[in-house]
GROMACS .gro file of C-alpha atoms in nm:
model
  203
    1UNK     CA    1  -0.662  -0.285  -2.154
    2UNK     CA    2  -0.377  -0.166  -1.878
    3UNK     CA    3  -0.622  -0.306  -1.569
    4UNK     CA    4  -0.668  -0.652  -1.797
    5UNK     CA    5  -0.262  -0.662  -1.833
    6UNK     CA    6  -0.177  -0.638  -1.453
    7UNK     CA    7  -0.473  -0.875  -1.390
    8UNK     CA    8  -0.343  -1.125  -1.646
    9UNK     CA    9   0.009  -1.023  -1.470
   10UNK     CA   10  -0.133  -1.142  -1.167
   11UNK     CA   11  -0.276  -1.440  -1.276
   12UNK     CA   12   0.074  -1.616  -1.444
   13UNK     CA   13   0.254  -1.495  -1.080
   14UNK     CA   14   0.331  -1.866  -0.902
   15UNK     CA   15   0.107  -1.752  -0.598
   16UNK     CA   16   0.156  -1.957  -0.264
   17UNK     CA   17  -0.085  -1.912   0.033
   18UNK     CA   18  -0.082  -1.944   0.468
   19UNK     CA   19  -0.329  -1.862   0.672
   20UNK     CA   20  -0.188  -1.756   1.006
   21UNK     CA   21  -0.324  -1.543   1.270
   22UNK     CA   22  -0.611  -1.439   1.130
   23UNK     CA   23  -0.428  -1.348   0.831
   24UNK     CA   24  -0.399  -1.478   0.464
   25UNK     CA   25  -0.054  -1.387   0.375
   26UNK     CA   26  -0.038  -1.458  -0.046
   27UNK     CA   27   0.314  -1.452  -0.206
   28UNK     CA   28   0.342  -1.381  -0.583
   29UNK     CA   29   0.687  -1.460  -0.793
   30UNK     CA   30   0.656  -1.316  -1.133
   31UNK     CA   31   0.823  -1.441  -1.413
   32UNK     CA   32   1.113  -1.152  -1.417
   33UNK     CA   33   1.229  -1.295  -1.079
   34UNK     CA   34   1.035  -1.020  -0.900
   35UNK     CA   35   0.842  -1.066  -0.581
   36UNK     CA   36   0.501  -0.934  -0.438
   37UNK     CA   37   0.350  -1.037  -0.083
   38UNK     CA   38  -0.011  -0.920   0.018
   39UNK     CA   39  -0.148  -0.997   0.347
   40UNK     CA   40  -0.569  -1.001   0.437
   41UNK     CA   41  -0.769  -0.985   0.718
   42UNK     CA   42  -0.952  -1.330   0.662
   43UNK     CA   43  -1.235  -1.241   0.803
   44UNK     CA   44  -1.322  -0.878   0.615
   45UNK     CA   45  -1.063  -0.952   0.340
   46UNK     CA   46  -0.945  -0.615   0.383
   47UNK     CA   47  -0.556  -0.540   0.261
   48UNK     CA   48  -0.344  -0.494   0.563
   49UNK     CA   49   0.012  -0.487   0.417
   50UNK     CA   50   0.161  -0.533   0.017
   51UNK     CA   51   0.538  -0.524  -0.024
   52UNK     CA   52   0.760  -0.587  -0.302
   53UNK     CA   53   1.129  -0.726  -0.311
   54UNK     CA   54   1.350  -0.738  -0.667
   55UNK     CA   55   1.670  -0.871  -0.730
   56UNK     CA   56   1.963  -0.690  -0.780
   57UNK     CA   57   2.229  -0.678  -1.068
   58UNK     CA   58   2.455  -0.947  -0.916
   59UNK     CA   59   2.107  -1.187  -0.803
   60UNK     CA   60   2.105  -1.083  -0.467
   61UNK     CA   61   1.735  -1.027  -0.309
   62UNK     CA   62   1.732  -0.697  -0.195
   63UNK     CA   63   1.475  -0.538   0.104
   64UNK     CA   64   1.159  -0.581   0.081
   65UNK     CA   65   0.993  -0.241   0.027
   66UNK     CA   66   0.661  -0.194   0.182
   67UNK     CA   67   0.366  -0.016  -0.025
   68UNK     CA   68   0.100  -0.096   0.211
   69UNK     CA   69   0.108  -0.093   0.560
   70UNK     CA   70   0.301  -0.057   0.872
   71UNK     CA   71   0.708  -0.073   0.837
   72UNK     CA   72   0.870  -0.383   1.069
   73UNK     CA   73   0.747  -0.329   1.444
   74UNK     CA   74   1.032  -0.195   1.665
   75UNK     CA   75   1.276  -0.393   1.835
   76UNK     CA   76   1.176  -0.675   1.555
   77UNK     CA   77   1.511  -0.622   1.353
   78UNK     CA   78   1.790  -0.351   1.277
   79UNK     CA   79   1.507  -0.085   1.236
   80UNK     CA   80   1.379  -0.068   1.543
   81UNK     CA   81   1.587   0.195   1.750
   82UNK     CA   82   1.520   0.410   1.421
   83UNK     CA   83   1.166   0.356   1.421
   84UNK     CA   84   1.142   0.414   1.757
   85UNK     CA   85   1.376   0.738   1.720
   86UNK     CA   86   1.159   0.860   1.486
   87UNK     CA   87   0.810   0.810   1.570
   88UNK     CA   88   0.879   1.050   1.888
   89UNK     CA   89   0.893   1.387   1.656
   90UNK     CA   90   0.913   1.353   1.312
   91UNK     CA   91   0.592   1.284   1.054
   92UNK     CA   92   0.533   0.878   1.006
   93UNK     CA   93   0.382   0.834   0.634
   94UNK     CA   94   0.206   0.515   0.603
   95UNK     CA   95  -0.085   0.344   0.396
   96UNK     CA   96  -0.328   0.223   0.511
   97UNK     CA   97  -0.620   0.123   0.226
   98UNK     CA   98  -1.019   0.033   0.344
   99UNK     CA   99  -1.241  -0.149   0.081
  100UNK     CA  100  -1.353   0.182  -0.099
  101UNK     CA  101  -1.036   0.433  -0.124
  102UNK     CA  102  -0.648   0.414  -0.109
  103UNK     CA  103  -0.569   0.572   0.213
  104UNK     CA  104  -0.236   0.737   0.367
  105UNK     CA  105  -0.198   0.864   0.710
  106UNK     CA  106   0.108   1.156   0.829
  107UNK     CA  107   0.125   1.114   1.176
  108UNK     CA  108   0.320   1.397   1.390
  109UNK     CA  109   0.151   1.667   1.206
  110UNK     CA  110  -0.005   1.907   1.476
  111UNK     CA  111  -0.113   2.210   1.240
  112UNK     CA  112  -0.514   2.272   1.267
  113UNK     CA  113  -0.661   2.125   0.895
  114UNK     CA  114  -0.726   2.482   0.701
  115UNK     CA  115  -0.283   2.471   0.693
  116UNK     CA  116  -0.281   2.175   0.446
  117UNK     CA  117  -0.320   2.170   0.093
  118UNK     CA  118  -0.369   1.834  -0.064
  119UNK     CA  119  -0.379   1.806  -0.453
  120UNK     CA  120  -0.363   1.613  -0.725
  121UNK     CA  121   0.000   1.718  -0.964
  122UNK     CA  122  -0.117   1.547  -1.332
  123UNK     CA  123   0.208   1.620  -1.522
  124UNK     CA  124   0.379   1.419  -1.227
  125UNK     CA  125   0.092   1.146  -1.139
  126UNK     CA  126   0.147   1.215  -0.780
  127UNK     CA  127  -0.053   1.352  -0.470
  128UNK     CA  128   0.073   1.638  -0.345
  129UNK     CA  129   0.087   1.773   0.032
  130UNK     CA  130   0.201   2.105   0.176
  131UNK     CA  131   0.134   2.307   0.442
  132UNK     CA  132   0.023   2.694   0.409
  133UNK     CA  133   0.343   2.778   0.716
  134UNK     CA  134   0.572   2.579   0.493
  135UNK     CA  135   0.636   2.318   0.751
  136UNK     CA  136   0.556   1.990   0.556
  137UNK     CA  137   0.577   1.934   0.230
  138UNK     CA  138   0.547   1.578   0.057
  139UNK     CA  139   0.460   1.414  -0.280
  140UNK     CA  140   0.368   1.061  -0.314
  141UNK     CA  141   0.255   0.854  -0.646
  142UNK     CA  142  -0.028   0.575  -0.642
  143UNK     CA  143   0.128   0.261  -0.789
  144UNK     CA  144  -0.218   0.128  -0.838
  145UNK     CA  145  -0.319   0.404  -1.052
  146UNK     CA  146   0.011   0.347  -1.243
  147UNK     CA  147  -0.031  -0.050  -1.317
  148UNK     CA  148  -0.344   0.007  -1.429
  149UNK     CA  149  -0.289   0.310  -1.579
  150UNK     CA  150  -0.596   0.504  -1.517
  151UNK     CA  151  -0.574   0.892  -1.424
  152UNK     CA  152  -0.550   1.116  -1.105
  153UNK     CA  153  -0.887   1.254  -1.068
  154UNK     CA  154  -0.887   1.592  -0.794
  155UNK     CA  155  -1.248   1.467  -0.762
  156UNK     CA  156  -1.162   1.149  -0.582
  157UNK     CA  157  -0.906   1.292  -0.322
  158UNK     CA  158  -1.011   1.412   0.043
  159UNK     CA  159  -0.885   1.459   0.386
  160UNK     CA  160  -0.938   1.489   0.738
  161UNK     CA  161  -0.713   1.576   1.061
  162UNK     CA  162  -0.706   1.423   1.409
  163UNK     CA  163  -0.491   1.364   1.684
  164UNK     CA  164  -0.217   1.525   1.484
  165UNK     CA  165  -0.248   1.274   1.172
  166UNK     CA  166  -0.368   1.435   0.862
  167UNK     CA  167  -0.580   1.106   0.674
  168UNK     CA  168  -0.560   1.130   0.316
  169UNK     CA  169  -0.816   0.948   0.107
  170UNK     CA  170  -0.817   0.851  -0.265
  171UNK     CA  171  -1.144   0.709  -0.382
  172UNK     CA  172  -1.064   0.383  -0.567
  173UNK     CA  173  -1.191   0.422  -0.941
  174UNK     CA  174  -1.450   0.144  -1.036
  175UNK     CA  175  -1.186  -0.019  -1.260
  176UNK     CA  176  -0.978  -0.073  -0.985
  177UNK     CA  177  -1.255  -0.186  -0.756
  178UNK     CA  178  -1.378  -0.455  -1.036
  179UNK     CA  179  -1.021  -0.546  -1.060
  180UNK     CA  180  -0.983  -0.598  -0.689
  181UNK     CA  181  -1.285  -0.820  -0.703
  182UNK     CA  182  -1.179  -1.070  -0.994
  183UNK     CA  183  -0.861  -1.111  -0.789
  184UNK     CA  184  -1.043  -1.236  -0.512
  185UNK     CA  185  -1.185  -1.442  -0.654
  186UNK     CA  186  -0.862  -1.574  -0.805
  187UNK     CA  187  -0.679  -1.603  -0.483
  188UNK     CA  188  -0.986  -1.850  -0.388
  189UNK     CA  189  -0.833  -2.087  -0.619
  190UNK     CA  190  -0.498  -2.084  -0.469
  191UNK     CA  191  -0.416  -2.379  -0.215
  192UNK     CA  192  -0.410  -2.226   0.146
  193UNK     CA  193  -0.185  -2.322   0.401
  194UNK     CA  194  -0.299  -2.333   0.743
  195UNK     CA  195  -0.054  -2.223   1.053
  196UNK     CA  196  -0.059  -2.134   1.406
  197UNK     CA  197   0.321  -2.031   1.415
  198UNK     CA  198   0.504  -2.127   1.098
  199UNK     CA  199   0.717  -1.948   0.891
  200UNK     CA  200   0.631  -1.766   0.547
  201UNK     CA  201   0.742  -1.690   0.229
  202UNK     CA  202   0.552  -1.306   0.295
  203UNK     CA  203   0.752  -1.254   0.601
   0.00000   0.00000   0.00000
Protein backbone atom coordinates (compact mmCIF):
# COMPACT_ATOMS: atom_id res chain seq x y z
CA UNK A 1 0.00 0.00 0.00
CA UNK A 2 2.99 2.62 1.18
CA UNK A 3 5.05 1.82 -2.37
CA UNK A 4 1.40 2.36 -4.32
CA UNK A 5 1.02 5.86 -2.26
CA UNK A 6 4.48 7.39 -3.22
CA UNK A 7 3.93 5.98 -6.75
CA UNK A 8 0.48 7.58 -6.98
CA UNK A 9 2.50 10.63 -5.20
CA UNK A 10 4.61 10.62 -8.05
CA UNK A 11 2.24 10.39 -10.60
CA UNK A 12 -0.08 13.80 -9.55
CA UNK A 13 3.68 15.71 -9.23
CA UNK A 14 3.49 18.39 -12.43
CA UNK A 15 6.72 16.67 -13.91
CA UNK A 16 8.69 18.77 -16.61
CA UNK A 17 11.52 17.17 -18.67
CA UNK A 18 15.20 18.36 -20.70
CA UNK A 19 17.40 16.33 -22.11
CA UNK A 20 20.84 17.90 -21.97
CA UNK A 21 24.18 16.42 -22.09
CA UNK A 22 23.45 13.14 -22.12
CA UNK A 23 21.24 13.64 -19.29
CA UNK A 24 17.39 13.58 -18.64
CA UNK A 25 17.02 15.99 -15.89
CA UNK A 26 12.98 15.44 -14.62
CA UNK A 27 11.58 18.11 -12.19
CA UNK A 28 8.60 17.16 -9.96
CA UNK A 29 6.35 20.01 -8.02
CA UNK A 30 4.05 18.32 -5.67
CA UNK A 31 0.98 19.65 -4.65
CA UNK A 32 2.31 20.93 -1.00
CA UNK A 33 4.59 23.35 -2.91
CA UNK A 34 7.49 20.90 -2.49
CA UNK A 35 10.08 20.17 -5.10
CA UNK A 36 11.98 16.96 -6.34
CA UNK A 37 14.63 16.94 -9.34
CA UNK A 38 16.09 13.52 -10.62
CA UNK A 39 18.63 13.43 -13.23
CA UNK A 40 19.42 9.99 -15.70
CA UNK A 41 21.98 8.84 -17.71
CA UNK A 42 19.86 8.59 -21.03
CA UNK A 43 21.54 6.07 -22.31
CA UNK A 44 21.60 3.32 -19.18
CA UNK A 45 18.82 5.24 -17.35
CA UNK A 46 20.79 4.92 -14.35
CA UNK A 47 20.05 7.71 -11.37
CA UNK A 48 22.93 10.07 -11.22
CA UNK A 49 21.65 12.80 -8.82
CA UNK A 50 17.90 13.35 -6.80
CA UNK A 51 17.57 16.50 -4.72
CA UNK A 52 14.81 18.06 -2.97
CA UNK A 53 14.06 21.85 -2.19
CA UNK A 54 10.86 22.98 0.26
CA UNK A 55 9.66 26.20 1.07
CA UNK A 56 10.06 27.86 4.09
CA UNK A 57 7.57 29.45 6.68
CA UNK A 58 7.62 32.93 5.09
CA UNK A 59 7.50 31.20 1.08
CA UNK A 60 10.95 31.52 0.49
CA UNK A 61 12.62 28.43 -1.55
CA UNK A 62 15.19 27.25 0.51
CA UNK A 63 18.59 25.03 -0.76
CA UNK A 64 18.20 22.41 -2.54
CA UNK A 65 19.34 19.37 -0.52
CA UNK A 66 20.94 16.65 -2.42
CA UNK A 67 19.98 12.82 -1.65
CA UNK A 68 21.69 11.40 -4.53
CA UNK A 69 24.78 12.29 -5.91
CA UNK A 70 27.69 14.54 -5.97
CA UNK A 71 27.28 18.08 -3.96
CA UNK A 72 27.85 21.37 -6.50
CA UNK A 73 31.41 20.95 -8.22
CA UNK A 74 33.98 23.38 -6.71
CA UNK A 75 34.53 26.75 -7.73
CA UNK A 76 30.74 26.44 -9.24
CA UNK A 77 29.18 28.65 -6.36
CA UNK A 78 29.79 29.74 -2.60
CA UNK A 79 30.70 26.04 -1.78
CA UNK A 80 33.49 25.57 -3.53
CA UNK A 81 36.55 26.74 -1.34
CA UNK A 82 34.68 24.46 1.33
CA UNK A 83 34.44 21.60 -0.81
CA UNK A 84 37.68 21.94 -1.87
CA UNK A 85 38.87 22.50 1.92
CA UNK A 86 37.40 19.53 2.76
CA UNK A 87 37.92 16.90 0.32
CA UNK A 88 41.85 17.22 1.19
CA UNK A 89 41.40 15.35 4.81
CA UNK A 90 38.21 14.86 6.07
CA UNK A 91 35.63 11.74 5.02
CA UNK A 92 33.28 12.87 1.80
CA UNK A 93 29.81 10.86 2.26
CA UNK A 94 28.03 10.62 -0.93
CA UNK A 95 25.41 8.33 -2.82
CA UNK A 96 25.86 7.01 -5.42
CA UNK A 97 22.89 4.22 -6.44
CA UNK A 98 23.52 1.41 -9.57
CA UNK A 99 20.36 -0.37 -10.98
CA UNK A 100 20.34 -3.19 -8.24
CA UNK A 101 21.30 -1.56 -4.66
CA UNK A 102 21.32 1.93 -2.97
CA UNK A 103 24.90 2.71 -2.69
CA UNK A 104 27.03 5.26 -0.42
CA UNK A 105 30.65 5.86 -0.66
CA UNK A 106 33.06 7.55 2.59
CA UNK A 107 35.92 8.70 0.92
CA UNK A 108 39.13 9.68 3.17
CA UNK A 109 38.80 6.62 5.17
CA UNK A 110 42.32 4.87 5.14
CA UNK A 111 41.69 2.06 7.92
CA UNK A 112 42.24 -1.63 6.32
CA UNK A 113 38.27 -3.16 6.00
CA UNK A 114 38.26 -5.71 9.22
CA UNK A 115 38.11 -1.83 11.34
CA UNK A 116 34.54 -1.12 10.09
CA UNK A 117 31.41 -2.27 11.31
CA UNK A 118 28.43 -1.63 9.14
CA UNK A 119 24.88 -2.51 10.47
CA UNK A 120 21.56 -2.18 10.18
CA UNK A 121 19.95 -0.04 13.75
CA UNK A 122 15.90 -1.19 13.37
CA UNK A 123 14.55 0.89 16.31
CA UNK A 124 16.19 3.94 14.39
CA UNK A 125 15.69 2.82 10.52
CA UNK A 126 19.17 3.84 9.85
CA UNK A 127 22.56 2.25 8.65
CA UNK A 128 25.01 2.41 10.94
CA UNK A 129 28.97 2.84 10.50
CA UNK A 130 31.81 2.75 13.02
CA UNK A 131 35.11 1.92 13.15
CA UNK A 132 36.65 -0.79 15.72
CA UNK A 133 39.74 2.36 16.67
CA UNK A 134 36.83 4.69 17.18
CA UNK A 135 37.85 6.98 14.42
CA UNK A 136 34.60 7.23 12.32
CA UNK A 137 31.45 6.88 13.33
CA UNK A 138 28.25 7.75 11.16
CA UNK A 139 24.50 6.90 10.85
CA UNK A 140 22.53 7.53 7.83
CA UNK A 141 18.64 6.66 7.05
CA UNK A 142 17.36 5.40 3.50
CA UNK A 143 14.58 7.75 2.45
CA UNK A 144 13.53 5.19 -0.06
CA UNK A 145 12.95 2.62 2.45
CA UNK A 146 10.99 5.30 4.41
CA UNK A 147 8.46 6.46 1.46
CA UNK A 148 7.75 3.23 0.82
CA UNK A 149 7.87 2.05 4.03
CA UNK A 150 9.34 -1.32 3.77
CA UNK A 151 12.01 -2.57 6.48
CA UNK A 152 15.87 -2.57 7.01
CA UNK A 153 16.87 -6.01 6.26
CA UNK A 154 20.89 -6.82 7.74
CA UNK A 155 20.59 -9.36 4.88
CA UNK A 156 20.66 -6.81 2.11
CA UNK A 157 23.62 -4.59 3.40
CA UNK A 158 27.41 -5.16 2.30
CA UNK A 159 30.65 -3.45 1.87
CA UNK A 160 33.89 -3.21 0.39
CA UNK A 161 37.14 -0.86 0.84
CA UNK A 162 39.47 0.68 -1.73
CA UNK A 163 41.61 3.45 -2.27
CA UNK A 164 40.60 4.68 1.14
CA UNK A 165 36.66 4.75 0.34
CA UNK A 166 34.70 2.28 2.27
CA UNK A 167 31.49 1.40 -0.53
CA UNK A 168 28.45 0.63 1.22
CA UNK A 169 25.76 -1.31 -0.57
CA UNK A 170 22.03 -1.78 0.21
CA UNK A 171 20.34 -4.30 -2.00
CA UNK A 172 17.16 -2.64 -3.36
CA UNK A 173 14.06 -4.79 -2.14
CA UNK A 174 11.92 -6.08 -5.16
CA UNK A 175 9.16 -3.61 -4.20
CA UNK A 176 11.32 -0.91 -4.72
CA UNK A 177 12.81 -2.30 -7.89
CA UNK A 178 9.08 -2.88 -9.41
CA UNK A 179 8.42 0.57 -8.26
CA UNK A 180 11.43 2.00 -10.00
CA UNK A 181 10.27 0.28 -13.13
CA UNK A 182 6.52 1.59 -13.34
CA UNK A 183 8.11 5.02 -12.94
CA UNK A 184 9.98 4.63 -15.93
CA UNK A 185 7.75 3.94 -17.62
CA UNK A 186 5.79 6.97 -16.44
CA UNK A 187 8.47 9.45 -17.09
CA UNK A 188 8.15 8.05 -20.88
CA UNK A 189 4.99 9.87 -21.00
CA UNK A 190 6.31 13.12 -19.95
CA UNK A 191 7.15 15.70 -22.86
CA UNK A 192 11.05 15.95 -23.14
CA UNK A 193 12.83 18.93 -23.83
CA UNK A 194 15.79 18.79 -25.87
CA UNK A 195 19.03 21.18 -25.10
CA UNK A 196 22.56 21.58 -25.89
CA UNK A 197 23.11 24.48 -23.27
CA UNK A 198 19.86 25.74 -21.82
CA UNK A 199 18.88 26.33 -18.55
CA UNK A 200 16.71 24.00 -16.15
CA UNK A 201 14.26 23.89 -13.71
CA UNK A 202 16.67 20.73 -11.97
CA UNK A 203 19.60 22.98 -11.84
Amino acid sequence: MAVAGWLESLRAAEKTALLQDGRRKVHYLFPDGKEMAEEYDEKTGELLVRKWRVKSALGALGQWQIEVGEPAVPGAGILGPELITESNANPIFVRKDTKMSFQWRIRNLPYPKDVYSVSVDQKERCVVVKTTNKKYYKKFSIPDLDRYQLPLEDSSLSFAHANCTLIISYHKPKEVLAAESELQKELKKVKTAHSSDGDCKTQ
